[in-house]
Coordinates of C-alpha atoms in Angstrom, one line a residue:
X280 CA -4.3 -14.6 -18.9
X281 CA -5.0 -10.9 -18.8
X282 CA -6.0 -11.1 -15.1
X283 CA -2.9 -13.1 -14.2
X284 CA -0.6 -10.5 -15.8
X285 CA -2.6 -7.8 -14.1
X286 CA -2.0 -9.4 -10.7
X287 CA 1.7 -9.9 -11.3
X288 CA 2.6 -6.9 -13.3
X289 CA 3.1 -3.2 -12.6
X290 CA 0.7 -3.2 -9.6
X291 CA 2.8 -5.8 -7.8
X292 CA 6.2 -4.3 -8.6
X293 CA 5.3 -0.6 -8.0
X294 CA 5.1 -1.4 -4.3
X295 CA 8.5 -3.0 -4.2
X296 CA 10.0 -0.2 -6.3
X297 CA 8.6 2.5 -4.1
X298 CA 10.0 1.0 -0.9
X299 CA 13.3 0.1 -2.6
X300 CA 13.7 3.6 -4.1
X301 CA 13.1 5.4 -0.8
X302 CA 15.4 3.0 1.1
X303 CA 18.1 3.5 -1.5
X304 CA 17.7 7.3 -1.4
X305 CA 18.0 7.7 2.4
X306 CA 20.5 4.9 2.7
X307 CA 23.0 5.5 -0.2
X308 CA 22.6 9.2 -0.6
X309 CA 22.2 10.3 2.9
X310 CA 24.0 7.5 4.8
X311 CA 21.1 6.5 7.0
X312 CA 20.7 2.9 8.3
X313 CA 19.1 0.6 5.8
X314 CA 15.9 0.2 7.8
X315 CA 12.3 1.0 7.0
X316 CA 12.2 3.7 9.7
X317 CA 14.8 5.7 7.7
X318 CA 12.3 6.0 4.9
X319 CA 10.3 8.3 7.2
X320 CA 13.1 10.7 7.9
X321 CA 11.8 13.2 5.3
X322 CA 8.5 13.3 7.3
X323 CA 9.4 13.2 11.0
X324 CA 13.2 13.8 11.0
X325 CA 15.1 12.6 14.0
X326 CA 12.0 11.2 15.6
X327 CA 12.5 8.0 13.5
X328 CA 15.0 7.0 16.1
X329 CA 12.4 7.0 18.8
X330 CA 9.2 5.0 19.4
X331 CA 7.6 5.9 16.0
X332 CA 10.6 4.3 14.2
X333 CA 10.5 1.2 16.5
X334 CA 6.8 0.8 15.6
X335 CA 7.5 1.1 11.8
X336 CA 10.3 -1.4 11.9
X337 CA 8.2 -3.8 14.0
X338 CA 5.4 -3.7 11.5
X339 CA 8.0 -4.3 8.7
X340 CA 9.3 -7.4 10.5
X341 CA 5.8 -8.7 11.1
X342 CA 4.8 -8.0 7.5
X343 CA 7.9 -9.7 6.1
X344 CA 7.5 -12.7 8.4
X345 CA 3.9 -13.4 7.4
X346 CA 4.7 -12.7 3.7
X347 CA 7.4 -15.3 3.7
X348 CA 5.3 -17.7 5.7
X349 CA 2.5 -17.5 3.2
X350 CA 4.9 -18.3 0.4
X351 CA 6.4 -21.1 2.4
X352 CA 3.0 -22.6 3.2
X353 CA 1.8 -22.4 -0.4
X354 CA 5.1 -24.0 -1.5
X355 CA 4.8 -26.9 0.9
X356 CA 1.3 -27.7 -0.4
X357 CA 2.7 -27.9 -3.9
X358 CA 5.8 -29.9 -2.9
X359 CA 3.5 -32.4 -1.0
X360 CA 1.5 -32.9 -4.2
X361 CA 4.7 -33.4 -6.2
X362 CA 6.1 -36.0 -3.8
X363 CA 2.8 -37.9 -4.1
X364 CA 3.4 -38.1 -7.9
X365 CA 6.8 -39.7 -7.3
X366 CA 5.6 -42.1 -4.6
X367 CA 1.9 -43.0 -4.2
X368 CA 2.7 -44.0 -0.6
X369 CA 3.0 -40.3 0.3
X370 CA -0.4 -38.8 0.9
X371 CA -0.8 -35.6 -1.0
X372 CA -2.9 -34.1 1.8
X373 CA -0.9 -35.3 4.8
X374 CA -0.3 -32.7 7.6
X375 CA 2.7 -34.6 9.0
X376 CA 4.4 -34.7 5.6
X377 CA 3.9 -31.0 5.1
X378 CA 5.3 -30.2 8.5
X379 CA 8.4 -32.3 7.7
X380 CA 8.8 -30.5 4.4
X381 CA 8.6 -27.1 6.2
X382 CA 11.4 -28.0 8.6
X383 CA 13.6 -29.5 5.9
X384 CA 13.3 -26.2 4.0
X385 CA 13.8 -24.3 7.3
X386 CA 17.0 -26.2 8.0
X387 CA 18.4 -25.6 4.6
X388 CA 17.4 -21.9 4.8
X389 CA 19.2 -21.6 8.2
X390 CA 22.4 -23.1 6.8
X391 CA 22.2 -20.7 3.9
X392 CA 21.5 -17.6 5.9
X393 CA 24.3 -18.4 8.3
X394 CA 26.8 -18.8 5.4
X395 CA 26.0 -15.3 4.3
X396 CA 24.7 -13.4 1.3
X397 CA 27.6 -14.0 -1.0
X398 CA 27.9 -17.7 -0.4
X399 CA 24.7 -19.5 0.5
X400 CA 22.0 -17.1 -0.6
X401 CA 23.7 -16.1 -3.8
X402 CA 24.6 -19.6 -5.0
X403 CA 21.2 -21.0 -4.2
X404 CA 19.5 -18.2 -6.0
X405 CA 21.7 -18.8 -9.1
X406 CA 20.8 -22.6 -9.0
X407 CA 17.1 -21.7 -8.6
X408 CA 17.2 -19.4 -11.6
X409 CA 19.0 -21.9 -13.7
X410 CA 16.5 -24.7 -12.9
X411 CA 13.6 -22.4 -13.5
X412 CA 15.0 -21.4 -16.9
X413 CA 15.5 -25.0 -17.8
X414 CA 11.9 -25.9 -17.1
X415 CA 10.6 -22.8 -18.9
X416 CA 12.7 -23.3 -22.0
X417 CA 11.9 -27.0 -22.1
X418 CA 8.2 -26.3 -22.2
X419 CA 8.9 -23.5 -24.7
X420 CA 10.7 -25.7 -27.2
X421 CA 8.8 -28.9 -26.5
X422 CA 5.4 -27.2 -27.0
X423 CA 4.1 -25.0 -29.8
X424 CA 6.9 -22.3 -29.7
X425 CA 5.2 -20.0 -32.2
X426 CA 2.0 -20.2 -30.2
X427 CA 3.8 -19.2 -27.0
X428 CA 5.4 -16.2 -28.7
X429 CA 2.0 -15.1 -29.9
X430 CA 0.5 -15.5 -26.4
X431 CA 3.3 -13.4 -25.0
X432 CA 2.9 -10.6 -27.5
X433 CA -0.9 -10.7 -27.3
X434 CA -0.9 -10.9 -23.5
X435 CA 1.4 -7.9 -23.2
X436 CA -0.8 -5.9 -25.6
X437 CA -4.0 -6.8 -23.8
X438 CA -2.3 -6.0 -20.5
X439 CA -1.5 -2.4 -21.5
X440 CA -4.8 -2.0 -23.2
X441 CA -6.9 -2.9 -20.1
X442 CA -4.5 -2.1 -17.3
X443 CA -6.3 1.1 -16.3
X444 CA -9.7 -0.5 -16.6
X445 CA -8.7 -3.4 -14.4
X446 CA -7.1 -1.1 -11.9
X447 CA -10.5 0.4 -11.2
X448 CA -12.5 -2.8 -11.5
X449 CA -14.0 -3.7 -8.1
X450 CA -16.5 -6.5 -9.0
X451 CA -19.1 -4.0 -7.8
X452 CA -22.1 -5.7 -9.4
X453 CA -21.0 -9.2 -8.7
X454 CA -20.7 -8.4 -5.0
X455 CA -24.4 -7.6 -4.9
X456 CA -25.1 -11.3 -5.7
X457 CA -28.2 -10.6 -7.7
X458 CA -27.2 -11.3 -11.3
X459 CA -30.3 -12.6 -13.2
X460 CA -28.3 -15.5 -14.7
X461 CA -26.8 -16.4 -11.3
X462 CA -23.3 -16.5 -12.6
X463 CA -21.8 -13.9 -10.3
X464 CA -19.0 -14.8 -7.9
X465 CA -19.0 -12.1 -5.2
X466 CA -15.9 -13.6 -3.4
X467 CA -13.6 -14.0 -6.4
X468 CA -11.9 -10.6 -6.0
X469 CA -11.3 -11.2 -2.3
X470 CA -9.9 -14.6 -2.9
X471 CA -7.5 -13.5 -5.6
X472 CA -6.9 -9.8 -6.3
X473 CA -7.1 -8.7 -2.7
X474 CA -5.1 -11.7 -1.5
X475 CA -2.3 -10.9 -4.1
X476 CA -2.1 -7.3 -3.2
X477 CA -2.0 -8.0 0.5
X478 CA 0.8 -10.5 -0.3
X479 CA 2.8 -8.0 -2.3
X480 CA 2.5 -5.3 0.3
X481 CA 3.6 -7.7 3.1
X482 CA 6.6 -8.6 0.9
X483 CA 7.5 -5.0 0.1
X484 CA 10.1 -4.5 3.0
X485 CA 11.8 -7.7 1.9
X486 CA 12.0 -7.1 -1.8
X487 CA 12.4 -3.4 -1.5
X488 CA 15.5 -3.8 0.7
X489 CA 17.1 -6.2 -1.7
X490 CA 16.5 -3.9 -4.6
X491 CA 17.9 -1.0 -2.6
X492 CA 21.0 -2.9 -1.7
X493 CA 22.0 -3.5 -5.3
X494 CA 21.1 0.0 -6.5
X495 CA 24.0 1.9 -5.1
X496 CA 25.5 4.4 -7.7
X497 CA 22.4 4.4 -10.0
X498 CA 20.3 7.3 -10.8
X499 CA 16.5 7.3 -10.1
X500 CA 15.8 7.2 -13.8
X501 CA 18.0 4.2 -14.3
X502 CA 16.6 2.5 -11.2
X503 CA 13.0 3.0 -12.4
X504 CA 13.8 1.9 -16.0
X505 CA 15.4 -1.4 -14.8
X506 CA 13.0 -2.3 -12.0
X507 CA 9.8 -1.5 -13.9
X508 CA 10.7 -3.4 -17.1
X509 CA 13.0 -6.4 -16.8
X510 CA 11.4 -8.3 -13.9
X511 CA 7.9 -7.6 -15.3
X512 CA 8.6 -8.7 -18.8
X513 CA 10.3 -11.8 -17.5
X514 CA 7.3 -12.6 -15.3
X515 CA 5.0 -12.1 -18.3
X516 CA 7.1 -14.5 -20.4
X517 CA 6.9 -17.1 -17.6
X518 CA 3.1 -16.9 -17.4
X519 CA 2.8 -16.8 -21.2
X520 CA 4.6 -20.1 -21.6
X521 CA 3.3 -22.1 -18.7
X522 CA -0.1 -20.4 -18.7
X523 CA -0.4 -20.8 -22.5
X524 CA 0.5 -24.5 -22.2
X525 CA -2.1 -25.0 -19.4
X526 CA -4.8 -23.3 -21.4
X527 CA -4.0 -25.5 -24.4
X528 CA -4.4 -28.6 -22.2
X529 CA -7.7 -27.2 -20.7
X530 CA -9.2 -26.6 -24.2
X531 CA -8.2 -29.9 -25.6
X532 CA -9.5 -31.7 -22.5
X533 CA -12.8 -30.0 -22.9
X534 CA -13.0 -31.0 -26.6
X535 CA -12.2 -34.6 -25.5
X536 CA -15.2 -34.6 -23.2
X537 CA -13.3 -34.7 -19.9
X538 CA -15.2 -33.1 -17.0
X539 CA -14.7 -32.9 -13.3
X540 CA -16.3 -36.3 -12.7
X541 CA -14.3 -38.1 -15.3
X542 CA -12.3 -41.1 -14.0
X543 CA -9.4 -40.2 -16.2
X544 CA -8.3 -36.6 -16.2
X545 CA -11.1 -35.5 -13.9
X546 CA -11.0 -33.8 -10.5
X547 CA -10.0 -36.9 -8.4
X548 CA -8.3 -38.8 -11.2
X549 CA -5.0 -40.4 -10.6
X550 CA -4.3 -40.9 -14.3
X551 CA -4.6 -38.6 -17.3
X552 CA -6.7 -39.2 -20.4
X553 CA -4.3 -39.4 -23.3
X554 CA -1.9 -37.1 -21.4
X555 CA -4.6 -34.6 -20.5
X556 CA -6.3 -33.4 -17.3
X557 CA -9.2 -31.0 -17.0
X558 CA -7.1 -28.4 -15.2
X559 CA -10.0 -26.2 -14.1
X560 CA -11.2 -29.1 -12.0
X561 CA -7.9 -29.8 -10.4
X562 CA -6.3 -28.1 -7.3
X563 CA -3.6 -25.4 -7.7
X564 CA -1.0 -27.8 -6.2
X565 CA -1.8 -30.4 -8.9
X566 CA -1.8 -28.3 -12.0
X567 CA 1.9 -27.8 -12.6
X568 CA 2.7 -31.5 -12.2
X569 CA -0.3 -32.4 -14.5
X570 CA 1.3 -30.2 -17.1
X571 CA 4.7 -31.9 -16.7
X572 CA 3.1 -35.3 -17.0
X573 CA 1.7 -34.5 -20.4
X574 CA 5.0 -34.3 -22.3
X575 CA 6.8 -37.6 -22.3
X576 CA 6.1 -40.6 -20.2
X577 CA 9.7 -41.6 -19.9
X578 CA 10.8 -38.1 -19.0
X579 CA 8.0 -37.5 -16.5
X580 CA 10.0 -38.7 -13.4
X581 CA 12.9 -36.5 -14.4
X582 CA 10.7 -33.5 -14.9
X583 CA 9.1 -34.2 -11.5
X584 CA 12.4 -34.3 -9.8
X585 CA 13.7 -31.1 -11.5
X586 CA 10.4 -29.4 -10.6
X587 CA 10.5 -30.4 -7.0
X588 CA 14.1 -29.4 -6.5
X589 CA 13.4 -26.1 -8.2
X590 CA 10.3 -25.3 -6.1
X591 CA 12.1 -26.4 -2.9
X592 CA 15.1 -24.2 -3.6
X593 CA 13.0 -21.3 -4.5
X594 CA 11.3 -21.4 -1.1
X595 CA 14.6 -22.0 0.6
X596 CA 16.0 -18.8 -1.0
X597 CA 12.8 -17.0 -0.1
X598 CA 13.1 -18.1 3.5
X599 CA 16.8 -17.3 3.9
X600 CA 16.5 -14.0 2.2
X601 CA 13.5 -13.1 4.3
X602 CA 15.4 -14.1 7.4
X603 CA 18.4 -11.9 6.4
X604 CA 16.1 -8.9 5.8
X605 CA 14.4 -9.4 9.1
X606 CA 17.9 -9.7 10.7
X607 CA 18.9 -6.4 9.2
X608 CA 15.8 -4.6 10.4
X609 CA 16.2 -6.1 13.9
X610 CA 19.9 -5.0 14.0
X611 CA 19.2 -1.4 13.0
X612 CA 20.3 -1.9 9.4
X613 CA 23.5 -3.8 10.1
X614 CA 24.9 -5.6 7.0
X615 CA 26.3 -8.4 9.2
X616 CA 23.8 -9.2 11.9
X617 CA 24.8 -11.8 14.6
X618 CA 24.7 -15.5 13.6
X619 CA 22.4 -16.4 16.5
X620 CA 19.9 -13.8 15.4
X621 CA 19.9 -15.2 11.9
X622 CA 19.2 -18.7 13.2
X623 CA 16.4 -17.3 15.5
X624 CA 14.5 -15.6 12.6
X625 CA 14.9 -18.6 10.2
X626 CA 13.6 -21.0 12.8
X627 CA 10.8 -18.5 13.7
X628 CA 9.7 -18.5 10.1
X629 CA 9.4 -22.2 10.0
X630 CA 7.5 -22.3 13.3
X631 CA 5.1 -19.6 12.0
X632 CA 4.5 -21.5 8.7
X633 CA 3.9 -24.7 10.7
X634 CA 1.4 -22.9 13.0
X635 CA -0.5 -21.5 10.0
X636 CA -0.8 -24.9 8.3
X637 CA -1.9 -26.7 11.5
X638 CA -4.4 -24.0 12.4
X639 CA -5.8 -24.0 8.9
X640 CA -6.3 -27.8 8.9
X641 CA -8.0 -28.9 5.8
X642 CA -8.6 -25.3 4.8
X643 CA -4.9 -24.4 5.0
X644 CA -4.9 -22.3 1.8
X645 CA -7.7 -20.0 3.2
X646 CA -5.7 -19.6 6.4
X647 CA -2.6 -18.6 4.4
X648 CA -4.5 -16.1 2.3
X649 CA -6.1 -14.6 5.4
X650 CA -2.9 -14.0 7.2
X651 CA -1.4 -12.5 4.0
X652 CA -4.2 -9.9 3.8
X653 CA -4.1 -9.3 7.5
X654 CA -0.3 -8.6 7.4
X655 CA -0.7 -6.4 4.4
X656 CA -3.5 -4.2 5.7
X657 CA -1.7 -2.2 8.4
X658 CA 1.3 -1.9 6.2
X659 CA -0.8 -0.4 3.5
X660 CA -1.0 2.8 5.7
X661 CA 2.8 2.8 6.0
X662 CA 3.2 2.5 2.2
X663 CA 0.8 5.5 1.7
X664 CA 2.9 7.6 4.0
X665 CA 6.0 6.4 2.1
X666 CA 4.6 7.9 -1.0
X667 CA 4.4 11.3 0.8
X668 CA 7.9 10.8 2.2
X669 CA 9.3 10.1 -1.2
X670 CA 7.6 13.1 -2.8
X671 CA 8.9 15.4 0.0
X672 CA 12.4 14.0 -0.2
X673 CA 12.6 14.4 -4.0
X674 CA 11.2 18.0 -3.9
X675 CA 13.6 19.0 -1.2
X676 CA 16.5 17.6 -3.2
X677 CA 15.5 19.7 -6.2
X678 CA 15.2 22.9 -4.1
X679 CA 18.2 23.0 -1.7
X680 CA 17.3 26.5 -0.6
X681 CA 13.8 25.5 0.3
X682 CA 13.2 25.8 4.1
X683 CA 11.4 22.9 5.7
X684 CA 9.5 23.2 8.9
X685 CA 7.3 20.9 11.0
X686 CA 5.2 20.9 14.1
X687 CA 6.9 21.8 17.3
X688 CA 6.0 18.4 18.8
X689 CA 5.7 14.9 17.3
X690 CA 2.5 13.1 16.9
X691 CA 3.6 10.6 19.6
X692 CA 4.8 13.2 22.0
X693 CA 3.1 11.4 24.8
X694 CA 5.5 8.6 24.6
X695 CA 8.7 10.7 24.5
X696 CA 11.0 11.1 27.4
X697 CA 10.7 12.4 30.0
X698 CA 7.3 10.6 30.6
X699 CA 4.8 12.5 32.7
X700 CA 1.3 12.1 34.1
X701 CA 0.3 15.3 32.3
X702 CA 1.1 13.8 28.9
X703 CA -1.0 10.8 29.7
X704 CA -3.8 13.0 30.9
X705 CA -3.7 15.0 27.7
X706 CA -3.9 11.8 25.7
X707 CA -6.9 10.6 27.7
X708 CA -8.6 13.9 27.0
X709 CA -7.8 13.6 23.3
X710 CA -9.4 10.2 23.2
X711 CA -12.5 10.9 25.2
X712 CA -13.3 14.6 24.5
X713 CA -11.1 15.4 21.4
X714 CA -13.2 18.4 20.6
X715 CA -11.8 20.3 23.6
X716 CA -8.1 20.4 22.5
X717 CA -9.2 20.8 18.9
X718 CA -11.5 23.6 19.8
X719 CA -8.7 25.4 21.7
X720 CA -6.4 25.1 18.8
X721 CA -9.0 26.4 16.3
X722 CA -9.8 29.4 18.5
X723 CA -6.1 30.4 19.0
X724 CA -5.1 30.0 15.4
X725 CA -8.2 31.7 14.0
X726 CA -8.6 34.4 16.6
X727 CA -12.2 33.3 17.1
X728 CA -14.2 32.5 20.2
X729 CA -13.5 29.0 21.4
X730 CA -17.1 27.9 22.0
X731 CA -18.1 28.0 18.3
X732 CA -15.7 25.3 16.9
X733 CA -15.8 23.4 20.2
X734 CA -19.5 23.1 20.2
X735 CA -19.6 22.2 16.6
X736 CA -17.1 19.4 17.0
X737 CA -18.6 18.2 20.2
X738 CA -22.0 17.8 18.5
X739 CA -20.5 15.9 15.6
X740 CA -18.4 13.6 17.8
X741 CA -21.0 12.8 20.4
X742 CA -23.7 12.3 17.7
X743 CA -21.5 9.6 16.2
X744 CA -21.2 7.9 19.6
X745 CA -24.9 8.2 20.3
X746 CA -25.9 6.7 16.9
X747 CA -23.5 3.8 17.4
X748 CA -25.3 3.0 20.7
X749 CA -28.7 3.4 19.2
X750 CA -27.8 0.7 16.6
X751 CA -29.1 -1.8 19.2
X752 CA -32.5 -0.1 19.0
X753 CA -32.7 1.0 15.4
X754 CA -31.0 -1.1 12.6
X755 CA -28.7 0.8 10.3
X756 CA -28.8 4.0 12.2
X757 CA -25.0 3.6 13.0
X758 CA -24.3 4.2 9.3
X759 CA -25.6 7.8 9.7
X760 CA -23.1 8.0 12.6
X761 CA -20.2 7.1 10.3
X762 CA -21.3 9.8 7.9
X763 CA -21.3 12.3 10.8
X764 CA -17.8 11.1 11.9
X765 CA -16.5 11.8 8.4
X766 CA -17.8 15.3 8.7
X767 CA -16.1 15.6 12.1
X768 CA -12.8 14.4 10.6
X769 CA -13.2 16.9 7.7
X770 CA -13.7 19.7 10.3
X771 CA -10.5 18.8 12.2
X772 CA -8.6 18.4 8.9
X773 CA -9.5 22.0 8.2
X774 CA -8.2 23.1 11.5
X775 CA -4.9 21.2 11.0
X776 CA -4.5 22.8 7.5
X777 CA -5.2 26.2 9.1
X778 CA -2.5 25.7 11.7
X779 CA 0.0 24.5 9.0
X780 CA -0.7 27.6 7.0
X781 CA -0.3 30.0 9.9
X782 CA 3.1 28.6 10.9
X783 CA 4.3 27.7 7.4
X784 CA 4.5 24.0 8.2
X785 CA 5.1 21.6 5.3
X786 CA 2.3 19.3 4.2
X787 CA -1.0 19.1 2.3
X788 CA -4.7 18.4 2.9
X789 CA -4.3 14.7 2.0
X790 CA -1.6 14.2 4.7
X791 CA -3.8 16.1 7.1
X792 CA -6.8 13.9 6.5
X793 CA -4.8 10.7 6.8
X794 CA -3.3 11.8 10.1
X795 CA -6.6 13.0 11.5
X796 CA -8.5 9.8 10.5
X797 CA -5.9 7.1 11.5
X798 CA -4.1 8.9 14.4
X799 CA -6.9 11.1 15.6
X800 CA -6.1 11.5 19.3
X801 CA -2.5 12.1 18.6
X802 CA -3.4 14.6 15.9
X803 CA -5.6 16.8 18.1
X804 CA -3.1 16.6 21.0
X805 CA -0.4 17.8 18.6
X806 CA -2.5 20.8 17.4
X807 CA -3.2 21.8 21.0
X808 CA 0.4 21.6 21.9
X809 CA 1.5 23.5 18.8
X810 CA -0.7 26.5 19.8
X811 CA 0.3 26.2 23.5
X812 CA 4.0 26.1 22.8
X813 CA 3.7 28.9 20.3
X814 CA 2.0 31.1 22.8
X815 CA 4.5 30.2 25.5
X816 CA 7.4 31.1 23.1
X817 CA 5.7 34.4 22.2
X818 CA 5.3 35.2 25.9
X819 CA 8.9 34.3 26.4
X820 CA 10.0 36.5 23.5
X821 CA 7.9 39.4 24.8
X822 CA 9.5 39.0 28.2
X823 CA 13.0 39.0 26.7
X824 CA 12.3 42.1 24.6
X825 CA 11.0 43.9 27.8
X826 CA 14.2 42.9 29.7
X827 CA 16.3 44.2 26.8
X828 CA 14.4 47.4 26.8
X829 CA 14.8 47.9 30.5
X830 CA 18.5 47.0 30.4
X831 CA 19.1 49.5 27.5
X832 CA 17.1 52.2 29.4
X833 CA 19.2 51.6 32.5
X834 CA 22.4 51.9 30.4
X835 CA 21.3 55.2 28.9
X836 CA 20.4 56.6 32.3
X837 CA 23.8 55.7 33.7
X838 CA 25.6 57.2 30.7
X839 CA 23.6 60.5 31.0
X840 CA 24.4 60.6 34.8
X841 CA 28.1 60.0 34.1
X842 CA 28.2 62.8 31.5
X843 CA 26.5 65.3 33.8
X844 CA 28.9 64.5 36.6
X845 CA 31.9 64.9 34.3

């Protein structure tokens, strides 16, 4: 229970809250389009309206798409299992049935998203919430109510007691796979914790935008108090009730001698043993319906239907809401994107979920988990920079007289108009021999001889490449190369920090290191251009001062001549 609350608690919601807060700030306070690119305005200014902004919004669309598809795929597997309970003629592992379910949900989501936010999406969400509350309260009152309350209080207490410990827990020793008792599970964290966090991050543009849209007129303090308490406490209540009921069944089934091979209540059992299943032996899709079956034989079909309708509508609302968010991102933050675009994205989500299930085959769950992590990984970098953007925006708000400055050129200067062959050549140099532009920048900013930093970086960079090549000859030697590369990145980070300090450019060492490591060619090209443009501007200023001096001198001579003649 503690691990479950950890997965779905603060660590999940803080990602949504971060994106939502930044979107609300730049959108409601500064009137910028409600798109993810606008979140980076505090960092790169008007450049968000160029290629960099397009890339950010594209990654947001892809992340949201795969996040929703993962949810849709998991929901379809559960719905298929529930339909099998209602009718044994429906195979609970039939690919065709699952595809049909996907497209039924997609059709409903399309109708909902076309009808708009205040009609289809809102009403379906209210129905979903009502059905979910009905099921939760039924289990709460039908089961041991006092026990559920104790589980809730104890679970919340354990969560806050161990939240920091679990946050830093990485299954380090289990991953070694050498436990003396052989009970380690080195893949558990990848299959669950990493999967969930990738899923949350891929959902962050979607949930963040919805939170931002309903947060107009609220203070940051009020926003944080609401978003970091109410949804988390409700989620904890949900898991305490259903999780507590499931744990009760598991313990009672164990005491009754039910194991995975039991004909009744076991892994492949069609019937329960005195209303009990050994849930730890069952699949994730079966567990919820196993629990519903345990309450009242006469009410079981009714509970199945309510559960199926509730689950189906939950995923319909997820799909239509996700489609609407993607529509808004694709339409540059428009609150009323074209209908044809709404239909396109809703259908695309259905096609994507179908492709994932078909490609995954019998191991569809693994395919869904993999795509969730894959979608969340690149967006993790964006979320990290969002943290910096939020900090910069808030500090600037608190100091209105504070002057903010940046580099003279953007990181992606090579892609800005007008395009030129020289820009492309500079980028090629930054990729192949980055120590050359970085060395020039270091020499100019530090007033030192160019060959010293250039040779140092050339040795580090080329040593890394050589050691990678020698990996074919000597095993593990490439790891020394990665260490050398980190040293090279640290050296370039120092140069970037020195340039920032010399020209009073906003930033910090953490930002510098992230930029140098993830956008290295663009970073060294930017440093070189900064120093080149600065020298050009200084030369131009010197020339202007000389022209002013000569012009003034000429005026003085003319005045003196006029006085003498007079």
